[in-house]
Amino acid sequence: YPDKSYLVDKLVPVVQEEWMHFKLVLDELKKRNLQLGQQRKDEYVNDLLKFVSTSKEYRLLDKLLMSGLIEARSCERFRLLSLEISDDSLKQFYHNLMRAEAAHYRMFLDIAEQYYPKETVKKRWEEWLSYETKVLKEIELRGDRMH
């Protein structure tokens, strides 16, 4: 959406931050003599993509809401990790990631409200939450995923 300057301006810093997070993860893996694993199929994201509107008018809204939902769930998982892990450096590491994901989640909803009426965003957000509930009931529970 190169014509959406507000969107582009808001996302550029997020892209930079996410790359920094990736580098931090790589550094943590190296400290522990671990390697980055192969990318796996993400059933959760693939199932969420099925709910994205095919309508040109609402496709952007759905992409923003889906992104916000993914960030919100990552935030929740990082919070749990930060609270439960015994390693103090990882506790802080996950806490910092949690805060970033929370800001990203909120940002995606705020961007949506720049392009769509607040009530439209709220209504569609509720539909996304309902759809996600169905997705979560159907996918395999695995302990090695963030999304």
Short mmCIF file of N, CA and C in Angstrom, two decimals:
data_model
loop_
_atom_site.label_atom_id
_atom_site.label_comp_id
_atom_site.label_asym_id
_atom_site.label_seq_id
_atom_site.Cartn_x
_atom_site.Cartn_y
_atom_site.Cartn_z
N TYR A 1 0.82 -1.18 0.00
CA TYR A 1 0.00 0.00 0.00
C TYR A 1 0.88 1.26 0.00
N PRO A 2 1.66 1.45 -1.07
CA PRO A 2 2.56 2.60 -1.11
C PRO A 2 1.83 3.94 -1.10
N ASP A 3 0.56 3.94 -1.45
CA ASP A 3 -0.22 5.17 -1.46
C ASP A 3 -0.70 5.57 -0.07
N LYS A 4 -0.51 4.72 0.91
CA LYS A 4 -0.96 4.97 2.29
C LYS A 4 0.24 5.47 3.10
N SER A 5 0.54 6.75 3.00
CA SER A 5 1.76 7.29 3.62
C SER A 5 1.76 7.14 5.14
N TYR A 6 0.61 7.29 5.78
CA TYR A 6 0.55 7.12 7.24
C TYR A 6 0.97 5.70 7.61
N LEU A 7 0.45 4.73 6.89
CA LEU A 7 0.78 3.32 7.10
C LEU A 7 2.28 3.08 6.92
N VAL A 8 2.82 3.56 5.83
CA VAL A 8 4.24 3.36 5.53
C VAL A 8 5.10 4.00 6.61
N ASP A 9 4.77 5.23 6.99
CA ASP A 9 5.55 5.94 8.02
C ASP A 9 5.53 5.19 9.36
N LYS A 10 4.41 4.61 9.69
CA LYS A 10 4.29 3.87 10.97
C LYS A 10 5.01 2.52 10.92
N LEU A 11 5.03 1.89 9.76
CA LEU A 11 5.59 0.54 9.68
C LEU A 11 7.10 0.49 9.51
N VAL A 12 7.70 1.51 8.94
CA VAL A 12 9.15 1.48 8.74
C VAL A 12 9.90 1.24 10.06
N PRO A 13 9.59 1.96 11.14
CA PRO A 13 10.29 1.68 12.40
C PRO A 13 10.01 0.28 12.95
N VAL A 14 8.83 -0.25 12.69
CA VAL A 14 8.50 -1.60 13.15
C VAL A 14 9.34 -2.63 12.42
N VAL A 15 9.52 -2.45 11.13
CA VAL A 15 10.36 -3.36 10.35
C VAL A 15 11.78 -3.34 10.91
N GLN A 16 12.30 -2.15 11.19
CA GLN A 16 13.64 -2.04 11.76
C GLN A 16 13.72 -2.73 13.12
N GLU A 17 12.70 -2.52 13.93
CA GLU A 17 12.68 -3.12 15.26
C GLU A 17 12.60 -4.65 15.19
N GLU A 18 11.80 -5.16 14.28
CA GLU A 18 11.67 -6.61 14.14
C GLU A 18 12.99 -7.24 13.69
N TRP A 19 13.72 -6.57 12.81
CA TRP A 19 15.04 -7.08 12.40
C TRP A 19 16.00 -7.08 13.58
N MET A 20 15.91 -6.04 14.41
CA MET A 20 16.74 -5.98 15.61
C MET A 20 16.39 -7.14 16.55
N HIS A 21 15.10 -7.42 16.69
CA HIS A 21 14.67 -8.55 17.53
C HIS A 21 15.22 -9.87 16.99
N PHE A 22 15.18 -10.02 15.69
CA PHE A 22 15.72 -11.23 15.07
C PHE A 22 17.21 -11.37 15.39
N LYS A 23 17.94 -10.27 15.30
CA LYS A 23 19.37 -10.28 15.63
C LYS A 23 19.56 -10.64 17.11
N LEU A 24 18.74 -10.11 17.99
CA LEU A 24 18.84 -10.44 19.41
C LEU A 24 18.59 -11.93 19.66
N VAL A 25 17.63 -12.48 18.95
CA VAL A 25 17.35 -13.92 19.07
C VAL A 25 18.56 -14.72 18.59
N LEU A 26 19.12 -14.33 17.47
CA LEU A 26 20.32 -15.02 16.96
C LEU A 26 21.46 -14.95 17.97
N ASP A 27 21.64 -13.79 18.58
CA ASP A 27 22.69 -13.63 19.59
C ASP A 27 22.45 -14.54 20.78
N GLU A 28 21.20 -14.65 21.22
CA GLU A 28 20.87 -15.54 22.35
C GLU A 28 21.13 -16.99 21.98
N LEU A 29 20.79 -17.36 20.77
CA LEU A 29 21.05 -18.74 20.32
C LEU A 29 22.55 -19.02 20.32
N LYS A 30 23.33 -18.10 19.81
CA LYS A 30 24.79 -18.28 19.76
C LYS A 30 25.37 -18.40 21.17
N LYS A 31 24.89 -17.58 22.10
CA LYS A 31 25.37 -17.65 23.48
C LYS A 31 25.16 -19.04 24.08
N ARG A 32 24.12 -19.70 23.62
CA ARG A 32 23.76 -21.01 24.16
C ARG A 32 24.21 -22.17 23.26
N ASN A 33 25.04 -21.82 22.27
CA ASN A 33 25.54 -22.82 21.30
C ASN A 33 24.39 -23.55 20.60
N LEU A 34 23.36 -22.80 20.26
CA LEU A 34 22.21 -23.33 19.53
C LEU A 34 22.18 -22.73 18.14
N GLN A 35 21.50 -23.40 17.23
CA GLN A 35 21.37 -22.90 15.87
C GLN A 35 19.92 -22.58 15.56
N LEU A 36 19.76 -21.67 14.65
CA LEU A 36 18.43 -21.34 14.14
C LEU A 36 17.88 -22.56 13.41
N GLY A 37 16.66 -22.95 13.72
CA GLY A 37 16.06 -24.11 13.08
C GLY A 37 15.43 -23.76 11.75
N GLN A 38 14.97 -24.79 11.07
CA GLN A 38 14.28 -24.60 9.79
C GLN A 38 12.92 -23.95 10.04
N GLN A 39 12.53 -23.09 9.13
CA GLN A 39 11.22 -22.47 9.23
C GLN A 39 10.15 -23.54 9.02
N ARG A 40 9.13 -23.51 9.85
CA ARG A 40 8.04 -24.47 9.75
C ARG A 40 6.78 -23.79 9.24
N LYS A 41 5.92 -24.60 8.69
CA LYS A 41 4.61 -24.10 8.27
C LYS A 41 3.89 -23.57 9.51
N ASP A 42 3.34 -22.39 9.40
CA ASP A 42 2.64 -21.78 10.53
C ASP A 42 1.14 -21.94 10.31
N GLU A 43 0.59 -23.01 10.88
CA GLU A 43 -0.83 -23.30 10.70
C GLU A 43 -1.72 -22.15 11.17
N TYR A 44 -1.34 -21.56 12.29
CA TYR A 44 -2.13 -20.47 12.86
C TYR A 44 -2.26 -19.32 11.86
N VAL A 45 -1.12 -18.84 11.36
CA VAL A 45 -1.13 -17.73 10.41
C VAL A 45 -1.83 -18.13 9.12
N ASN A 46 -1.55 -19.33 8.63
CA ASN A 46 -2.19 -19.78 7.39
C ASN A 46 -3.71 -19.84 7.54
N ASP A 47 -4.18 -20.29 8.69
CA ASP A 47 -5.63 -20.33 8.93
C ASP A 47 -6.21 -18.92 9.07
N LEU A 48 -5.47 -18.02 9.70
CA LEU A 48 -5.95 -16.64 9.81
C LEU A 48 -6.06 -16.00 8.42
N LEU A 49 -5.11 -16.29 7.56
CA LEU A 49 -5.13 -15.71 6.21
C LEU A 49 -6.41 -16.06 5.45
N LYS A 50 -7.01 -17.19 5.77
CA LYS A 50 -8.25 -17.61 5.10
C LYS A 50 -9.42 -16.66 5.41
N PHE A 51 -9.29 -15.90 6.50
CA PHE A 51 -10.37 -15.01 6.93
C PHE A 51 -10.21 -13.59 6.35
N VAL A 52 -9.09 -13.31 5.72
CA VAL A 52 -8.86 -11.98 5.15
C VAL A 52 -9.84 -11.77 3.99
N SER A 53 -10.50 -10.65 4.01
CA SER A 53 -11.50 -10.31 3.00
C SER A 53 -10.87 -10.26 1.61
N THR A 54 -11.63 -10.73 0.64
CA THR A 54 -11.18 -10.61 -0.75
C THR A 54 -11.63 -9.28 -1.35
N SER A 55 -12.48 -8.56 -0.62
CA SER A 55 -12.95 -7.26 -1.06
C SER A 55 -11.82 -6.24 -1.00
N LYS A 56 -11.59 -5.53 -2.08
CA LYS A 56 -10.52 -4.53 -2.12
C LYS A 56 -10.74 -3.47 -1.02
N GLU A 57 -11.99 -3.16 -0.76
CA GLU A 57 -12.33 -2.13 0.22
C GLU A 57 -11.90 -2.52 1.64
N TYR A 58 -12.00 -3.81 1.99
CA TYR A 58 -11.74 -4.23 3.37
C TYR A 58 -10.51 -5.11 3.54
N ARG A 59 -9.81 -5.36 2.45
CA ARG A 59 -8.60 -6.21 2.53
C ARG A 59 -7.53 -5.59 3.44
N LEU A 60 -7.30 -4.29 3.31
CA LEU A 60 -6.33 -3.62 4.16
C LEU A 60 -6.74 -3.71 5.62
N LEU A 61 -7.99 -3.47 5.91
CA LEU A 61 -8.47 -3.56 7.29
C LEU A 61 -8.16 -4.94 7.86
N ASP A 62 -8.48 -5.97 7.11
CA ASP A 62 -8.25 -7.33 7.61
C ASP A 62 -6.77 -7.64 7.80
N LYS A 63 -5.94 -7.16 6.90
CA LYS A 63 -4.50 -7.39 7.06
C LYS A 63 -3.97 -6.69 8.30
N LEU A 64 -4.46 -5.50 8.55
CA LEU A 64 -4.04 -4.77 9.76
C LEU A 64 -4.53 -5.48 11.02
N LEU A 65 -5.78 -5.92 11.01
CA LEU A 65 -6.33 -6.60 12.19
C LEU A 65 -5.67 -7.95 12.41
N MET A 66 -5.40 -8.68 11.35
CA MET A 66 -4.71 -9.95 11.50
C MET A 66 -3.31 -9.73 12.08
N SER A 67 -2.63 -8.72 11.59
CA SER A 67 -1.29 -8.42 12.11
C SER A 67 -1.36 -8.03 13.58
N GLY A 68 -2.35 -7.24 13.93
CA GLY A 68 -2.54 -6.86 15.33
C GLY A 68 -2.82 -8.07 16.21
N LEU A 69 -3.61 -8.98 15.71
CA LEU A 69 -3.94 -10.19 16.46
C LEU A 69 -2.69 -11.05 16.69
N ILE A 70 -1.89 -11.21 15.67
CA ILE A 70 -0.65 -11.99 15.79
C ILE A 70 0.28 -11.33 16.81
N GLU A 71 0.40 -10.02 16.74
CA GLU A 71 1.25 -9.31 17.70
C GLU A 71 0.70 -9.43 19.12
N ALA A 72 -0.61 -9.35 19.28
CA ALA A 72 -1.21 -9.48 20.61
C ALA A 72 -0.93 -10.85 21.21
N ARG A 73 -1.06 -11.89 20.41
CA ARG A 73 -0.81 -13.25 20.92
C ARG A 73 0.67 -13.46 21.24
N SER A 74 1.55 -12.88 20.43
CA SER A 74 2.97 -12.96 20.73
C SER A 74 3.27 -12.24 22.05
N CYS A 75 2.65 -11.11 22.24
CA CYS A 75 2.80 -10.35 23.48
C CYS A 75 2.39 -11.22 24.68
N GLU A 76 1.27 -11.88 24.58
CA GLU A 76 0.80 -12.73 25.67
C GLU A 76 1.78 -13.85 25.98
N ARG A 77 2.31 -14.47 24.94
CA ARG A 77 3.25 -15.58 25.14
C ARG A 77 4.57 -15.09 25.74
N PHE A 78 5.07 -13.94 25.26
CA PHE A 78 6.29 -13.40 25.83
C PHE A 78 6.08 -13.00 27.29
N ARG A 79 4.90 -12.52 27.62
CA ARG A 79 4.60 -12.18 29.01
C ARG A 79 4.70 -13.42 29.88
N LEU A 80 4.06 -14.50 29.44
CA LEU A 80 4.10 -15.75 30.22
C LEU A 80 5.54 -16.24 30.38
N LEU A 81 6.30 -16.19 29.29
CA LEU A 81 7.70 -16.61 29.38
C LEU A 81 8.47 -15.73 30.36
N SER A 82 8.26 -14.43 30.29
CA SER A 82 9.00 -13.51 31.17
C SER A 82 8.64 -13.71 32.64
N LEU A 83 7.43 -14.14 32.89
CA LEU A 83 7.01 -14.35 34.28
C LEU A 83 7.47 -15.70 34.84
N GLU A 84 7.57 -16.70 33.99
CA GLU A 84 7.79 -18.06 34.46
C GLU A 84 9.23 -18.57 34.35
N ILE A 85 10.03 -17.95 33.51
CA ILE A 85 11.38 -18.48 33.29
C ILE A 85 12.29 -18.11 34.46
N SER A 86 13.19 -18.99 34.82
CA SER A 86 14.06 -18.74 35.98
C SER A 86 15.33 -17.97 35.60
N ASP A 87 15.73 -18.01 34.36
CA ASP A 87 16.93 -17.30 33.89
C ASP A 87 16.63 -15.79 33.84
N ASP A 88 17.33 -15.02 34.70
CA ASP A 88 17.04 -13.59 34.81
C ASP A 88 17.31 -12.82 33.52
N SER A 89 18.34 -13.20 32.77
CA SER A 89 18.60 -12.46 31.53
C SER A 89 17.51 -12.75 30.50
N LEU A 90 17.05 -14.00 30.44
CA LEU A 90 15.94 -14.32 29.52
C LEU A 90 14.63 -13.70 30.01
N LYS A 91 14.47 -13.60 31.31
CA LYS A 91 13.27 -12.95 31.85
C LYS A 91 13.16 -11.53 31.31
N GLN A 92 14.27 -10.80 31.37
CA GLN A 92 14.28 -9.42 30.86
C GLN A 92 14.16 -9.39 29.34
N PHE A 93 14.81 -10.33 28.66
CA PHE A 93 14.74 -10.45 27.21
C PHE A 93 13.29 -10.60 26.75
N TYR A 94 12.58 -11.55 27.37
CA TYR A 94 11.19 -11.78 26.99
C TYR A 94 10.28 -10.62 27.40
N HIS A 95 10.60 -10.00 28.52
CA HIS A 95 9.80 -8.84 28.95
C HIS A 95 9.92 -7.71 27.93
N ASN A 96 11.13 -7.47 27.44
CA ASN A 96 11.34 -6.42 26.43
C ASN A 96 10.60 -6.74 25.13
N LEU A 97 10.64 -8.01 24.73
CA LEU A 97 9.90 -8.41 23.52
C LEU A 97 8.40 -8.25 23.74
N MET A 98 7.92 -8.59 24.93
CA MET A 98 6.50 -8.44 25.25
C MET A 98 6.06 -6.98 25.09
N ARG A 99 6.83 -6.07 25.61
CA ARG A 99 6.49 -4.64 25.51
C ARG A 99 6.45 -4.17 24.06
N ALA A 100 7.39 -4.64 23.26
CA ALA A 100 7.42 -4.26 21.85
C ALA A 100 6.20 -4.81 21.12
N GLU A 101 5.88 -6.07 21.37
CA GLU A 101 4.72 -6.70 20.71
C GLU A 101 3.42 -6.00 21.11
N ALA A 102 3.32 -5.60 22.36
CA ALA A 102 2.13 -4.87 22.81
C ALA A 102 1.98 -3.55 22.05
N ALA A 103 3.09 -2.86 21.86
CA ALA A 103 3.05 -1.59 21.12
C ALA A 103 2.68 -1.83 19.66
N HIS A 104 3.19 -2.91 19.09
CA HIS A 104 2.87 -3.23 17.69
C HIS A 104 1.38 -3.56 17.54
N TYR A 105 0.88 -4.36 18.45
CA TYR A 105 -0.55 -4.73 18.42
C TYR A 105 -1.41 -3.47 18.41
N ARG A 106 -1.14 -2.58 19.34
CA ARG A 106 -1.93 -1.35 19.46
C ARG A 106 -1.77 -0.48 18.21
N MET A 107 -0.54 -0.43 17.67
CA MET A 107 -0.27 0.37 16.49
C MET A 107 -1.10 -0.10 15.29
N PHE A 108 -1.20 -1.43 15.10
CA PHE A 108 -1.97 -1.94 13.96
C PHE A 108 -3.44 -1.53 14.07
N LEU A 109 -3.99 -1.57 15.28
CA LEU A 109 -5.37 -1.14 15.45
C LEU A 109 -5.52 0.36 15.23
N ASP A 110 -4.54 1.12 15.70
CA ASP A 110 -4.58 2.58 15.48
C ASP A 110 -4.49 2.93 14.00
N ILE A 111 -3.65 2.22 13.27
CA ILE A 111 -3.55 2.45 11.82
C ILE A 111 -4.89 2.14 11.16
N ALA A 112 -5.51 1.04 11.55
CA ALA A 112 -6.81 0.68 10.99
C ALA A 112 -7.81 1.81 11.19
N GLU A 113 -7.76 2.44 12.36
CA GLU A 113 -8.69 3.53 12.66
C GLU A 113 -8.38 4.81 11.89
N GLN A 114 -7.21 4.88 11.28
CA GLN A 114 -6.90 6.02 10.41
C GLN A 114 -7.58 5.89 9.06
N TYR A 115 -7.86 4.65 8.67
CA TYR A 115 -8.40 4.40 7.33
C TYR A 115 -9.86 3.93 7.33
N TYR A 116 -10.37 3.56 8.49
CA TYR A 116 -11.74 3.03 8.59
C TYR A 116 -12.40 3.63 9.82
N PRO A 117 -13.73 3.76 9.80
CA PRO A 117 -14.44 4.26 10.99
C PRO A 117 -14.19 3.35 12.19
N LYS A 118 -14.08 3.97 13.34
CA LYS A 118 -13.77 3.25 14.59
C LYS A 118 -14.75 2.10 14.83
N GLU A 119 -16.02 2.32 14.59
CA GLU A 119 -17.02 1.26 14.80
C GLU A 119 -16.84 0.10 13.84
N THR A 120 -16.43 0.39 12.61
CA THR A 120 -16.15 -0.67 11.64
C THR A 120 -14.98 -1.51 12.12
N VAL A 121 -13.94 -0.84 12.60
CA VAL A 121 -12.75 -1.55 13.11
C VAL A 121 -13.14 -2.41 14.30
N LYS A 122 -13.90 -1.85 15.22
CA LYS A 122 -14.30 -2.59 16.43
C LYS A 122 -15.13 -3.82 16.08
N LYS A 123 -16.09 -3.64 15.18
CA LYS A 123 -16.95 -4.76 14.78
C LYS A 123 -16.14 -5.86 14.11
N ARG A 124 -15.26 -5.47 13.20
CA ARG A 124 -14.46 -6.48 12.49
C ARG A 124 -13.46 -7.14 13.43
N TRP A 125 -12.94 -6.38 14.40
CA TRP A 125 -12.03 -6.96 15.39
C TRP A 125 -12.74 -8.08 16.17
N GLU A 126 -13.96 -7.84 16.56
CA GLU A 126 -14.74 -8.87 17.27
C GLU A 126 -14.94 -10.10 16.39
N GLU A 127 -15.17 -9.89 15.10
CA GLU A 127 -15.30 -11.02 14.17
C GLU A 127 -13.99 -11.80 14.08
N TRP A 128 -12.88 -11.07 14.06
CA TRP A 128 -11.57 -11.73 14.04
C TRP A 128 -11.35 -12.57 15.29
N LEU A 129 -11.72 -12.02 16.44
CA LEU A 129 -11.54 -12.76 17.69
C LEU A 129 -12.38 -14.04 17.70
N SER A 130 -13.58 -13.96 17.18
CA SER A 130 -14.44 -15.15 17.09
C SER A 130 -13.85 -16.18 16.14
N TYR A 131 -13.37 -15.71 15.01
CA TYR A 131 -12.77 -16.62 14.04
C TYR A 131 -11.52 -17.28 14.64
N GLU A 132 -10.71 -16.48 15.31
CA GLU A 132 -9.49 -17.02 15.91
C GLU A 132 -9.80 -18.11 16.93
N THR A 133 -10.86 -17.95 17.69
CA THR A 133 -11.27 -18.96 18.65
C THR A 133 -11.49 -20.30 17.96
N LYS A 134 -12.15 -20.27 16.81
CA LYS A 134 -12.37 -21.51 16.04
C LYS A 134 -11.05 -22.09 15.56
N VAL A 135 -10.16 -21.23 15.07
CA VAL A 135 -8.85 -21.69 14.59
C VAL A 135 -8.09 -22.37 15.71
N LEU A 136 -8.07 -21.75 16.88
CA LEU A 136 -7.31 -22.30 18.00
C LEU A 136 -7.85 -23.63 18.48
N LYS A 137 -9.13 -23.84 18.32
CA LYS A 137 -9.73 -25.12 18.72
C LYS A 137 -9.35 -26.25 17.75
N GLU A 138 -8.99 -25.88 16.53
CA GLU A 138 -8.75 -26.88 15.49
C GLU A 138 -7.28 -27.19 15.24
N ILE A 139 -6.36 -26.28 15.58
CA ILE A 139 -4.96 -26.56 15.27
C ILE A 139 -4.30 -27.37 16.38
N GLU A 140 -3.24 -28.06 15.98
CA GLU A 140 -2.48 -28.88 16.90
C GLU A 140 -1.79 -28.00 17.93
N LEU A 141 -1.84 -28.38 19.20
CA LEU A 141 -1.16 -27.65 20.24
C LEU A 141 0.30 -28.06 20.25
N ARG A 142 1.18 -27.07 20.06
CA ARG A 142 2.63 -27.34 20.06
C ARG A 142 3.29 -26.32 20.96
N GLY A 143 4.33 -26.74 21.64
CA GLY A 143 5.03 -25.86 22.55
C GLY A 143 6.16 -25.07 21.91
N ASP A 144 6.38 -25.24 20.62
CA ASP A 144 7.53 -24.60 19.98
C ASP A 144 7.13 -23.47 19.05
N ARG A 145 5.99 -22.87 19.26
CA ARG A 145 5.59 -21.80 18.36
C ARG A 145 5.18 -20.56 19.16
N MET A 146 5.41 -19.44 18.53
CA MET A 146 5.00 -18.17 19.15
C MET A 146 3.67 -17.70 18.58
N HIS A 147 3.37 -18.08 17.34
CA HIS A 147 2.09 -17.68 16.72
C HIS A 147 1.21 -18.90 16.64
#
